[in-house]
Amino acid sequence: MKSLFYYIIYRCRIFFCIFAKSIKHCELIIMKNWLLSIIAATFCCGCTAQGGSNVLSIEEYDKAIKADTTAVIIDVRQPAEYAEGHLSGASLLNVLDKQTFDKGIEKLDKAKTYYIYCRSGRRSQTATKKMQQRGLKVFDLKGGFNAWKAAGMPIEK
């Protein structure tokens, strides 16, 4: 993948230099393209909202919570969102209520595996980081509750 990226950048430099008015102009174009390449590579290789090996697809998440005997499902959304619908057996631990969340994760058993989710994945990513810093084994649902519901998976109210 990297070699293809560098090849494309190289070919673009040659193309732009053909149309350059002078050597100095060609050098400026190459420097500009080099800088744009670095910026593009930074954005292409940067983190996404839900990157990482601890993020599971809907199918993986569903299989894992059914197969894992130590599974604990935690909804990190707000109470009103939880009341509108949640995964079966999920406990509420609002990540936006910092004090309650921090106290709640201090009480969690490190021998268990925690499967968390929020509405779309952003809040659960924050919760995952905090929980992992406390030494907990955590998995996050890719796309969150919205993706789960859109896939026709069961929910409780």
PDB file of C-alpha atoms in Angstrom:
ATOM      1  CA  MET A   1       0.000   0.000   0.000  1.00  0.00           C
ATOM      2  CA  LYS A   2       2.789   2.425   0.912  1.00  0.00           C
ATOM      3  CA  SER A   3       4.736   1.673  -2.261  1.00  0.00           C
ATOM      4  CA  LEU A   4       1.644   2.402  -4.371  1.00  0.00           C
ATOM      5  CA  PHE A   5       1.155   5.685  -2.498  1.00  0.00           C
ATOM      6  CA  TYR A   6       4.780   6.722  -3.117  1.00  0.00           C
ATOM      7  CA  TYR A   7       4.578   5.689  -6.776  1.00  0.00           C
ATOM      8  CA  ILE A   8       1.504   7.872  -7.314  1.00  0.00           C
ATOM      9  CA  ILE A   9       3.207  10.823  -5.634  1.00  0.00           C
ATOM     10  CA  TYR A  10       6.321  10.298  -7.799  1.00  0.00           C
ATOM     11  CA  ARG A  11       4.257  10.207 -10.995  1.00  0.00           C
ATOM     12  CA  CYS A  12       2.392  13.383  -9.954  1.00  0.00           C
ATOM     13  CA  ARG A  13       5.688  15.201  -9.407  1.00  0.00           C
ATOM     14  CA  ILE A  14       6.925  14.267 -12.878  1.00  0.00           C
ATOM     15  CA  PHE A  15       3.614  15.367 -14.409  1.00  0.00           C
ATOM     16  CA  PHE A  16       3.678  18.750 -12.679  1.00  0.00           C
ATOM     17  CA  CYS A  17       7.333  19.383 -13.592  1.00  0.00           C
ATOM     18  CA  ILE A  18       6.577  18.898 -17.298  1.00  0.00           C
ATOM     19  CA  PHE A  19       4.313  21.940 -17.151  1.00  0.00           C
ATOM     20  CA  ALA A  20       6.642  24.013 -14.983  1.00  0.00           C
ATOM     21  CA  LYS A  21       7.909  27.296 -16.387  1.00  0.00           C
ATOM     22  CA  SER A  22      11.410  26.982 -14.947  1.00  0.00           C
ATOM     23  CA  ILE A  23      13.608  24.817 -12.735  1.00  0.00           C
ATOM     24  CA  LYS A  24      12.828  27.066  -9.749  1.00  0.00           C
ATOM     25  CA  HIS A  25       9.111  26.726 -10.463  1.00  0.00           C
ATOM     26  CA  CYS A  26       9.512  22.942 -10.722  1.00  0.00           C
ATOM     27  CA  GLU A  27      11.253  22.833  -7.329  1.00  0.00           C
ATOM     28  CA  LEU A  28       8.431  24.828  -5.758  1.00  0.00           C
ATOM     29  CA  ILE A  29       5.866  22.463  -7.234  1.00  0.00           C
ATOM     30  CA  ILE A  30       7.784  19.430  -5.934  1.00  0.00           C
ATOM     31  CA  MET A  31       8.042  20.954  -2.452  1.00  0.00           C
ATOM     32  CA  LYS A  32       4.333  21.796  -2.490  1.00  0.00           C
ATOM     33  CA  ASN A  33       3.425  18.273  -3.602  1.00  0.00           C
ATOM     34  CA  TRP A  34       5.755  16.777  -0.994  1.00  0.00           C
ATOM     35  CA  LEU A  35       4.087  18.837   1.732  1.00  0.00           C
ATOM     36  CA  LEU A  36       0.615  17.898   0.493  1.00  0.00           C
ATOM     37  CA  SER A  37       1.701  14.239   0.436  1.00  0.00           C
ATOM     38  CA  ILE A  38       2.751  14.401   4.075  1.00  0.00           C
ATOM     39  CA  ILE A  39      -0.527  16.062   5.047  1.00  0.00           C
ATOM     40  CA  ALA A  40      -2.524  13.463   3.098  1.00  0.00           C
ATOM     41  CA  ALA A  41      -0.559  10.595   4.653  1.00  0.00           C
ATOM     42  CA  THR A  42      -1.198  12.019   8.109  1.00  0.00           C
ATOM     43  CA  PHE A  43      -4.940  12.093   7.536  1.00  0.00           C
ATOM     44  CA  CYS A  44      -4.996   8.676   5.846  1.00  0.00           C
ATOM     45  CA  CYS A  45      -3.043   7.028   8.656  1.00  0.00           C
ATOM     46  CA  GLY A  46      -4.687   8.912  11.506  1.00  0.00           C
ATOM     47  CA  CYS A  47      -7.034   7.435  14.051  1.00  0.00           C
ATOM     48  CA  THR A  48     -10.702   7.026  13.342  1.00  0.00           C
ATOM     49  CA  ALA A  49     -13.450   7.354  15.904  1.00  0.00           C
ATOM     50  CA  GLN A  50     -13.495   3.674  16.404  1.00  0.00           C
ATOM     51  CA  GLY A  51     -10.164   2.238  15.527  1.00  0.00           C
ATOM     52  CA  GLY A  52      -8.422  -0.538  17.337  1.00  0.00           C
ATOM     53  CA  SER A  53      -8.563  -4.251  17.980  1.00  0.00           C
ATOM     54  CA  ASN A  54     -11.045  -3.850  20.846  1.00  0.00           C
ATOM     55  CA  VAL A  55     -13.842  -2.732  18.493  1.00  0.00           C
ATOM     56  CA  LEU A  56     -16.144  -5.553  17.403  1.00  0.00           C
ATOM     57  CA  SER A  57     -18.603  -5.686  14.523  1.00  0.00           C
ATOM     58  CA  ILE A  58     -22.254  -6.353  15.355  1.00  0.00           C
ATOM     59  CA  GLU A  59     -21.874 -10.052  14.543  1.00  0.00           C
ATOM     60  CA  GLU A  60     -18.650 -10.412  16.560  1.00  0.00           C
ATOM     61  CA  TYR A  61     -20.128  -8.497  19.495  1.00  0.00           C
ATOM     62  CA  ASP A  62     -23.300 -10.619  19.512  1.00  0.00           C
ATOM     63  CA  LYS A  63     -21.332 -13.890  19.377  1.00  0.00           C
ATOM     64  CA  ALA A  64     -18.915 -12.696  22.068  1.00  0.00           C
ATOM     65  CA  ILE A  65     -21.572 -11.669  24.599  1.00  0.00           C
ATOM     66  CA  LYS A  66     -23.365 -14.983  24.116  1.00  0.00           C
ATOM     67  CA  ALA A  67     -20.215 -17.134  24.362  1.00  0.00           C
ATOM     68  CA  ASP A  68     -18.338 -15.255  27.111  1.00  0.00           C
ATOM     69  CA  THR A  69     -19.356 -16.494  30.573  1.00  0.00           C
ATOM     70  CA  THR A  70     -17.743 -13.440  32.188  1.00  0.00           C
ATOM     71  CA  ALA A  71     -19.495 -10.948  29.884  1.00  0.00           C
ATOM     72  CA  VAL A  72     -20.968  -7.786  31.359  1.00  0.00           C
ATOM     73  CA  ILE A  73     -22.777  -5.424  28.969  1.00  0.00           C
ATOM     74  CA  ILE A  74     -22.535  -1.740  29.825  1.00  0.00           C
ATOM     75  CA  ASP A  75     -24.468   1.073  28.153  1.00  0.00           C
ATOM     76  CA  VAL A  76     -22.481   4.307  28.545  1.00  0.00           C
ATOM     77  CA  ARG A  77     -25.230   6.607  27.229  1.00  0.00           C
ATOM     78  CA  GLN A  78     -27.382   8.997  29.243  1.00  0.00           C
ATOM     79  CA  PRO A  79     -30.337   7.679  31.290  1.00  0.00           C
ATOM     80  CA  ALA A  80     -32.943   9.094  28.857  1.00  0.00           C
ATOM     81  CA  GLU A  81     -31.281   7.272  25.949  1.00  0.00           C
ATOM     82  CA  TYR A  82     -31.099   4.054  27.967  1.00  0.00           C
ATOM     83  CA  ALA A  83     -34.830   4.330  28.771  1.00  0.00           C
ATOM     84  CA  GLU A  84     -35.673   4.595  25.058  1.00  0.00           C
ATOM     85  CA  GLY A  85     -34.053   1.213  24.433  1.00  0.00           C
ATOM     86  CA  HIS A  86     -30.944  -0.796  25.252  1.00  0.00           C
ATOM     87  CA  LEU A  87     -29.335  -4.179  24.695  1.00  0.00           C
ATOM     88  CA  SER A  88     -30.745  -7.057  26.691  1.00  0.00           C
ATOM     89  CA  GLY A  89     -29.077  -7.316  30.090  1.00  0.00           C
ATOM     90  CA  ALA A  90     -27.177  -4.035  29.762  1.00  0.00           C
ATOM     91  CA  SER A  91     -26.365  -1.954  32.828  1.00  0.00           C
ATOM     92  CA  LEU A  92     -26.248   1.832  32.624  1.00  0.00           C
ATOM     93  CA  LEU A  93     -23.028   3.694  33.435  1.00  0.00           C
ATOM     94  CA  ASN A  94     -23.207   7.203  31.954  1.00  0.00           C
ATOM     95  CA  VAL A  95     -19.746   8.218  30.718  1.00  0.00           C
ATOM     96  CA  LEU A  96     -20.779  11.887  30.575  1.00  0.00           C
ATOM     97  CA  ASP A  97     -21.328  11.909  34.356  1.00  0.00           C
ATOM     98  CA  LYS A  98     -17.610  11.822  35.136  1.00  0.00           C
ATOM     99  CA  GLN A  99     -17.832  11.288  38.914  1.00  0.00           C
ATOM    100  CA  THR A 100     -20.412   8.518  38.722  1.00  0.00           C
ATOM    101  CA  PHE A 101     -18.591   6.842  35.840  1.00  0.00           C
ATOM    102  CA  ASP A 102     -15.217   6.917  37.599  1.00  0.00           C
ATOM    103  CA  LYS A 103     -16.743   5.541  40.829  1.00  0.00           C
ATOM    104  CA  GLY A 104     -18.597   2.892  38.832  1.00  0.00           C
ATOM    105  CA  ILE A 105     -15.553   1.575  36.990  1.00  0.00           C
ATOM    106  CA  GLU A 106     -13.556   1.445  40.232  1.00  0.00           C
ATOM    107  CA  LYS A 107     -16.087  -1.111  41.512  1.00  0.00           C
ATOM    108  CA  LEU A 108     -15.870  -3.346  38.420  1.00  0.00           C
ATOM    109  CA  ASP A 109     -14.318  -6.816  38.669  1.00  0.00           C
ATOM    110  CA  LYS A 110     -11.077  -7.168  36.679  1.00  0.00           C
ATOM    111  CA  ALA A 111     -11.794 -10.875  36.161  1.00  0.00           C
ATOM    112  CA  LYS A 112     -14.795 -10.085  33.947  1.00  0.00           C
ATOM    113  CA  THR A 113     -14.961  -8.915  30.343  1.00  0.00           C
ATOM    114  CA  TYR A 114     -16.895  -5.739  29.635  1.00  0.00           C
ATOM    115  CA  TYR A 115     -18.793  -5.154  26.416  1.00  0.00           C
ATOM    116  CA  ILE A 116     -19.731  -1.511  26.111  1.00  0.00           C
ATOM    117  CA  TYR A 117     -21.646   0.629  23.667  1.00  0.00           C
ATOM    118  CA  CYS A 118     -23.091   4.101  23.250  1.00  0.00           C
ATOM    119  CA  ARG A 119     -25.264   5.609  20.535  1.00  0.00           C
ATOM    120  CA  SER A 120     -22.720   5.760  17.698  1.00  0.00           C
ATOM    121  CA  GLY A 121     -19.284   4.896  19.113  1.00  0.00           C
ATOM    122  CA  ARG A 122     -17.687   8.161  20.225  1.00  0.00           C
ATOM    123  CA  ARG A 123     -18.580   8.032  23.933  1.00  0.00           C
ATOM    124  CA  SER A 124     -17.832   4.329  24.179  1.00  0.00           C
ATOM    125  CA  GLN A 125     -14.355   4.989  22.783  1.00  0.00           C
ATOM    126  CA  THR A 126     -13.757   7.415  25.665  1.00  0.00           C
ATOM    127  CA  ALA A 127     -15.153   4.889  28.131  1.00  0.00           C
ATOM    128  CA  THR A 128     -12.997   2.109  26.663  1.00  0.00           C
ATOM    129  CA  LYS A 129      -9.818   4.128  27.176  1.00  0.00           C
ATOM    130  CA  LYS A 130     -10.701   4.971  30.784  1.00  0.00           C
ATOM    131  CA  MET A 131     -11.632   1.385  31.571  1.00  0.00           C
ATOM    132  CA  GLN A 132      -8.498  -0.037  29.963  1.00  0.00           C
ATOM    133  CA  GLN A 133      -6.385   2.400  31.990  1.00  0.00           C
ATOM    134  CA  ARG A 134      -7.906   0.769  35.087  1.00  0.00           C
ATOM    135  CA  GLY A 135      -6.802  -2.650  33.821  1.00  0.00           C
ATOM    136  CA  LEU A 136     -10.203  -3.864  32.637  1.00  0.00           C
ATOM    137  CA  LYS A 137     -10.758  -6.044  29.572  1.00  0.00           C
ATOM    138  CA  VAL A 138     -13.121  -4.049  27.343  1.00  0.00           C
ATOM    139  CA  PHE A 139     -14.699  -4.501  23.927  1.00  0.00           C
ATOM    140  CA  ASP A 140     -16.654  -1.826  22.084  1.00  0.00           C
ATOM    141  CA  LEU A 141     -19.567  -2.190  19.644  1.00  0.00           C
ATOM    142  CA  LYS A 142     -18.695  -0.714  16.237  1.00  0.00           C
ATOM    143  CA  GLY A 143     -21.339   1.825  15.268  1.00  0.00           C
ATOM    144  CA  GLY A 144     -22.961   1.651  18.692  1.00  0.00           C
ATOM    145  CA  PHE A 145     -26.637   1.253  19.479  1.00  0.00           C
ATOM    146  CA  ASN A 146     -27.696   2.892  16.198  1.00  0.00           C
ATOM    147  CA  ALA A 147     -25.897   0.212  14.162  1.00  0.00           C
ATOM    148  CA  TRP A 148     -27.234  -2.556  16.427  1.00  0.00           C
ATOM    149  CA  LYS A 149     -30.816  -1.326  15.999  1.00  0.00           C
ATOM    150  CA  ALA A 150     -30.413  -0.762  12.240  1.00  0.00           C
ATOM    151  CA  ALA A 151     -29.219  -4.377  11.881  1.00  0.00           C
ATOM    152  CA  GLY A 152     -32.495  -5.568  13.421  1.00  0.00           C
ATOM    153  CA  MET A 153     -30.833  -6.939  16.552  1.00  0.00           C
ATOM    154  CA  PRO A 154     -32.990  -7.359  19.691  1.00  0.00           C
ATOM    155  CA  ILE A 155     -33.398  -4.482  22.140  1.00  0.00           C
ATOM    156  CA  GLU A 156     -35.241  -3.939  25.427  1.00  0.00           C
ATOM    157  CA  LYS A 157     -37.177  -0.929  26.649  1.00  0.00           C
TER     158      LYS A 157
END
